[in-house]
Amino acid sequence: MRRLLNCKVVYFVFVSLLGPWGRCMGSECGPGGSQSRAVWCAHSEGWTTLHTNCQQSERPSNQQSCFRVCDWHKELYDWQLGAWNQCVPVSMRNVGVPRPAVCTRGEEGIQTREVGCVHKSDGIPAEDAICEYFEPKPRLEQACLIPCPRDCVVSEFSPWTSCSKSCGMGLQNRLRWVLSPPLFGGSACPNLTEFRTCQPDPCEGEESLYSLRVGPWGPCIASPIRQARETREDRELKQERKAKDPETRELIKKKRTRNRQNRQGLKSWDLQVGYQTREVTCVHRSGSTTVLSHCNQQTLPVTYQACVIPKDCEVTEWLDWSACSKECYDLNGRKGQRTRTRQVKQFSVGGGAECPELDESEPCSPQGEGIPPCIVYNWRTTEWSDCRVDVLLSQQDRRRSNQTGLCGGGVQTREVYCVQAPTETSSNLSSLKNKDALRPVNSDLCLGVSPNTTQLCHIPCPVECDVSSWSAWGPCTFENCQDQSTKKGFKLRKRKIMNEPTGGTGNCPHLTEAIPCEEPSCYEWLLVKLEECVPDNDKACGPGTQNPQVQCINSDGEYVDRQLCRDAILPMPMLCEVPCPKDCVLSPWTSWSLCSNTCSGKNSEGKQTRSRSILAYNAGDGRVFTNIKPLLYSFSTKMMWIELVFKLQENLSICTCCFTVFICRCPESLRPDTVRPCLLPCKRDCIVTPYSDWTPCPSTCQTGGAVKKKQSRKRIIIQLPVNGGQDCPEVLFQEKECDASSACSGYRWKTHKWRRCQLVPWAIRQDSPGAQETCGPGLQARAVSCKKLDGGPADVAACLKFAGPMPQLTQSCQLPCQDDCQLTTWSKFSSCAADCVGVRTRKRTLVGKSKKREQCKNTQMYPLSETQYCPCNKYNAQPVGNWSDCILPEGGRVEGLLGMKVQGDIKECGQGYRFQAMVCYDQDNRLVETSRCNSHGYIEEACIIPCPSDCKLSEWSNWSRCSKSCGSGVKVRSKWLREKPYNGGRPCPKLDHVNQVYEVVPCLSDCSQYVWVAEPWSVWKVSNVDLKENCGEGVQTRKVRCMQNTVDGPSDLVEDYLCDPEEMPLGARESKLPCPGDCVLTDWGPWSQCLLPCNVNSTRQRTASPIRQPGEGKQCPSTTEKETCTLNTNCFHYSYNITATNQHIRMIPEGTCDTEDWSNGKLWRRRTVIQASQGDGRPCFSQLEQWKPCPVKPCYSWRYSTWSPCRSEGARCGEGLRFRNVSCFVSDGSGKDPGSMVDEELCGDLEQTVDEDKQIILQESCTVPCPGECYLTDWTVWSPCQLSCISGDDLGFGSMQVRSRAVLAQEPENLLQCPEQEWEARPCTEGQCYEYKWMTGPWKGSSRQVWCQRSDGLNVTGGCLLTSEPVSDRSCDPACDKLRSYCTEAGVCGCEEGYTEVITSDGMLDQCTVIPVLEIPTAGDSKADVKTIRALNPTQPSANLPGRSGRTWFLQPFGPDGKLKTWVYGVAAGAFVLLVFIVSMTYLACKKPKKPQRRQMNNRLKPLTLAYDGDADM
């Protein structure tokens, strides 16, 4: 048997992997470099193998040539950025990303662009690596937003136009216009026109089918005569050159000069009069053209007219730039200007291209060497004035304005002015004397923000001298240690000043007192401290000694050399003991108490005590200290101590002794000085700046005629005099009349006479009627020149720039024919004898042969006189607008120091005036000057601005007694309310329920009269008593008594309230009594002081020191305890509360009139708050601005009249003209008043411009549509700017506005020939957001009206989302065809009133059946008022059935499905319950009652009487 072995072949796939290219290397810059990369062989799974496993023939190259970039290539290569492509939705680029079903704000997209490295000079592409060497490659993609599609929005249709024909079949049109164009792929605009046929009446005769139409005028071409003349002139010029005879040359030259003079003024215009023609055709109403004979018209329109051959404006080349207007160098200042101009060689005529700008300017800086630096101007300020509190107080109470001892918050002022900066700055006073550096100049020359002119300041309130308590008496020392001959000395005690009083320490009380003593010494040892207790024999605990640390001091307490104390007694070491861990621990000795007896008892002995307490008990073999009783020291009073106290008063050089029984003297070393140095203030003179330059005189050519005839100059006080210095000059401002100015330089146009009327050449008009005569329409020209106002000649460019538009150069003219009637121009109207009386006339006459022609004598066609009534000028005045604010009269302000305004002196209340504007009309109700009505333009009426009344309180009551008889307390005084504030007065402070306010101040009563006396602490009472170890939590107590203090010490016991409760020592304390072996600490020391002002981040601490060291394994607790500083708990901070009133700056002067609405045209003045109210300060005046109406003046302006209807001369349709006039109108300037036309003389001073456009256009071409022609309407006005918004938020795509043209048709047969409707949009600024929402009307049957409305109330088509459109039709399907059925609002079939629905199993209406009627009569009605309950729709209004009055109520027990309704079951259950109740009550009423049982023990019932006789068992 053979076994088959299968051979399995395994294939391995190896690929070559490439690394990144390395840096380009080479010896030279440019394309000669090379770069390399790594190439290795790898398995398809990623692991690396030998190179032989890969195909060597397919191995990629590991080297290539490259472009080696150097630094200087940056100037040759740069990135070229392409334009961003169209935004593509992300869903289209990423497969699987769904597009949003509903677009809200837009769809996210991505747009790309091309970016490449190119050569700058020629744009040839280069390798990206070159540009990447200098900067990274710009991004190729960016996120974008594709807006939601915006459909076109159009308006509602206009009403139907009249029928296009008066008889026969015509068309009516109604139009609408585009409000918002389609954006971002929205739906296109619908048809803007709707048509419908109409037929007013049948035509009686044959309807006209043909119309004569004229075409547009062709281009203006030169006449053959002109061309022949030019040929002749060329020929004469050649003859002149050929002529050898001088006389012949002279004749030809004179002829040419004469012809040139005849054309004077036309050299810059080169007017050439030519002609133009137009075509006249006959058209059928279908639009086809036919022969002229079909148009039965007697005379054909003119087909030719004279014209001016158009020529574009030609200008010369630019002249050289002018010198820079700035002649100095300033790096950061304003730049100068330089200009250049060009001249006009040929002005625009005949509608040619207008001239470009003839001059231009650009900023410049002077160039070259040796240019001086510009003068620099800086702001300078005067010194701050003294801090003034009365400025604030004067607004509150005039009586307080003269107080001198004011302190607290105030205001300082100074003046700011502009000066020329000095070339060399110096800090000494000599710079103040530099006149150029101090001379004020125009403030406009200083750049930057000017410094402040006011600032808040503070006047420190006076501080009384505060001294410390007396120190202890010092050692007995000699008065003079240099002289120790006397045996008497003095003891001194001192105190020091605790604060810095106002005015220095001269007003403080004496700081040193002395008493005599025996055995004086100049030097003694001072015990600084005792060192730690050191046990004897180097033990850890037990008896030991404390070595004193001493320092040698003199009589003043100063440290001196220790050798000086060699004769003094050196303090000895003290015995001490260091407790062992099991020893008893005692506290240190307390201070000695006062003597128990006074010196008044001669023979009695007093006692002093001191004590110490047990801090820890002993244990085991620990030592016990038994001597813990108070030590008693006795003093005999037989020897009385007498202390003589000498008080040194520094302000008096005398010595006083406290006891007059002794003769005493003061130490000479303590005698105060009788002479002290002082600072004598120097005088300081007033310093003022030099006068500024005179302000320039205004030009007399100012527009509006506002001519100022005075000039002024000023100087400013920069230093006020003090200490008797030279006073300031009184005159700081000067004014003088301006000199007479010369005539203003200006320009005006001068027009010359019109030339003769030039007709169309005879060769062109020879075929027209009357061509044999030299008559008909033509064109005439005139010369225009530029003149100065003084009459001198000027360049035409100056008039173009300063004199307005150029006058008309040509006009149409008419040469009369033989049969024409010629008349003179109208004369002026005759004068009137008086207004409103008689008439005035004007006349004209016939000229030449016209006098003999009969047709010219027809006065109806050619009237020779006109008559009109004399003008009747009657005027009436009327008030208009509202009353102004009540304005106080000017002049109530007083100038303060340094020329500043004293705010407190501004009058804020009192009697003022309010104004109402007056308007004057003539008899035609046209606005005229108010002076015609003998009015100055206002009605004035007195008014009152109520003055603010502050809160008025009574005077302060007397201070109460101090709340504490000893120590710190408070005393109180009060005020009560007398009058509440009104009209913005200073508010009341916070009052209590009885309208009183209190002031509480601390007080300190003398505590030396009563003192607290504390007995020693008792023995510890341990709470948890342990018989083995007497330790743990415990309590110590002591008695604290209040005793009367005398000179001999505490004597008698008094009540506790007489002593200061804040200083009362503790009567009990809880602590832990250490156990044997525990660490024992001393009592806690006093708390350290909290840092002021109080801050929650600061702490205070107290410390204790160990007395007994702990045993093994135990540690001492912390020897430092900290707590947070809390305001008014353990930290107290006192400060003054400064109250300030408000302050206003002076009113800004009145500005120009705001003429947005003439009845509301207002003059405003405003002020701002400098300092807001603080604390109880007076609030600001609420009125920060005032207004009064502007005087109503007539506003004259040039306006266009409306365009006349388009007329095609001599034809029924075709190209024509429409005209308008420009007239003078008067209005009130509101923009709402259409105005009235007045005589043009009233606008004589105004430049003839309409809406700021100097180009006056009085005629324009138009088109008259032929009958049956379909055409476009005129463009609508531009719609308002509209933003692309969502919920009122701008999406940032800018604003758009649109206009449109609709189609108008006249014949139904020509609708297919109508042009396409047009609309165009343009970007705009300051658009507004519009929202669109669906609106619905009431239901009428099964339908209602649904429309879209814009947020401004305009009904539109488009804009609303079609997906959210409400239903407009509620028709039922299938139809409600059953008897007595109808379609309800829910879209289902229901039954009429009085019928109930019978529904089939599939929910459809089967039939309507009559329901039974339950009539329920109502009170006051003779008939039954029948009510109906409808089961299907209770809200459906019901109509009364015929023949039945009142209301009906139908009970329907069955529902639409034929089943009983729920309320039927409820009524049945209620009836059942009622029946059960009635049966039960009947049974109870008819049941016989039971007989009561009698008691056997007593048949009589006695009343029960309860009485208490005192027995306990009751």
Tab-separated table of C-alpha atoms in Angstrom, residues 86 97 238 279 418 458 537 574 743 754 847 852 860 933 967 1006 1012 1087 1157 1512:
chain	number	residue	atom	x	y	z
A	86	GLN	CA	-15.944	76.241	-2.711
A	97	VAL	CA	-21.491	60.838	7.813
A	238	LYS	CA	-1.341	125.623	-47.205
A	279	GLU	CA	-35.933	105.981	-37.131
A	418	CYS	CA	-0.417	123.320	26.806
A	458	HIS	CA	-7.756	114.352	52.828
A	537	ASN	CA	26.233	67.626	91.315
A	574	MET	CA	19.094	82.151	93.826
A	743	ALA	CA	-11.690	140.822	0.966
A	754	TRP	CA	-25.140	132.739	-26.444
A	847	VAL	CA	-42.678	141.245	-32.974
A	852	LYS	CA	-50.084	141.425	-39.102
A	860	GLN	CA	-56.221	132.643	-26.200
A	933	CYS	CA	-44.742	137.149	13.897
A	967	GLY	CA	-12.819	100.932	83.420
A	1006	ASP	CA	-11.047	105.963	87.093
A	1012	TRP	CA	-10.347	93.711	92.275
A	1087	TRP	CA	-1.725	86.864	74.582
A	1157	ASP	CA	-37.318	116.272	14.481
A	1512	ALA	CA	-56.969	63.486	103.455
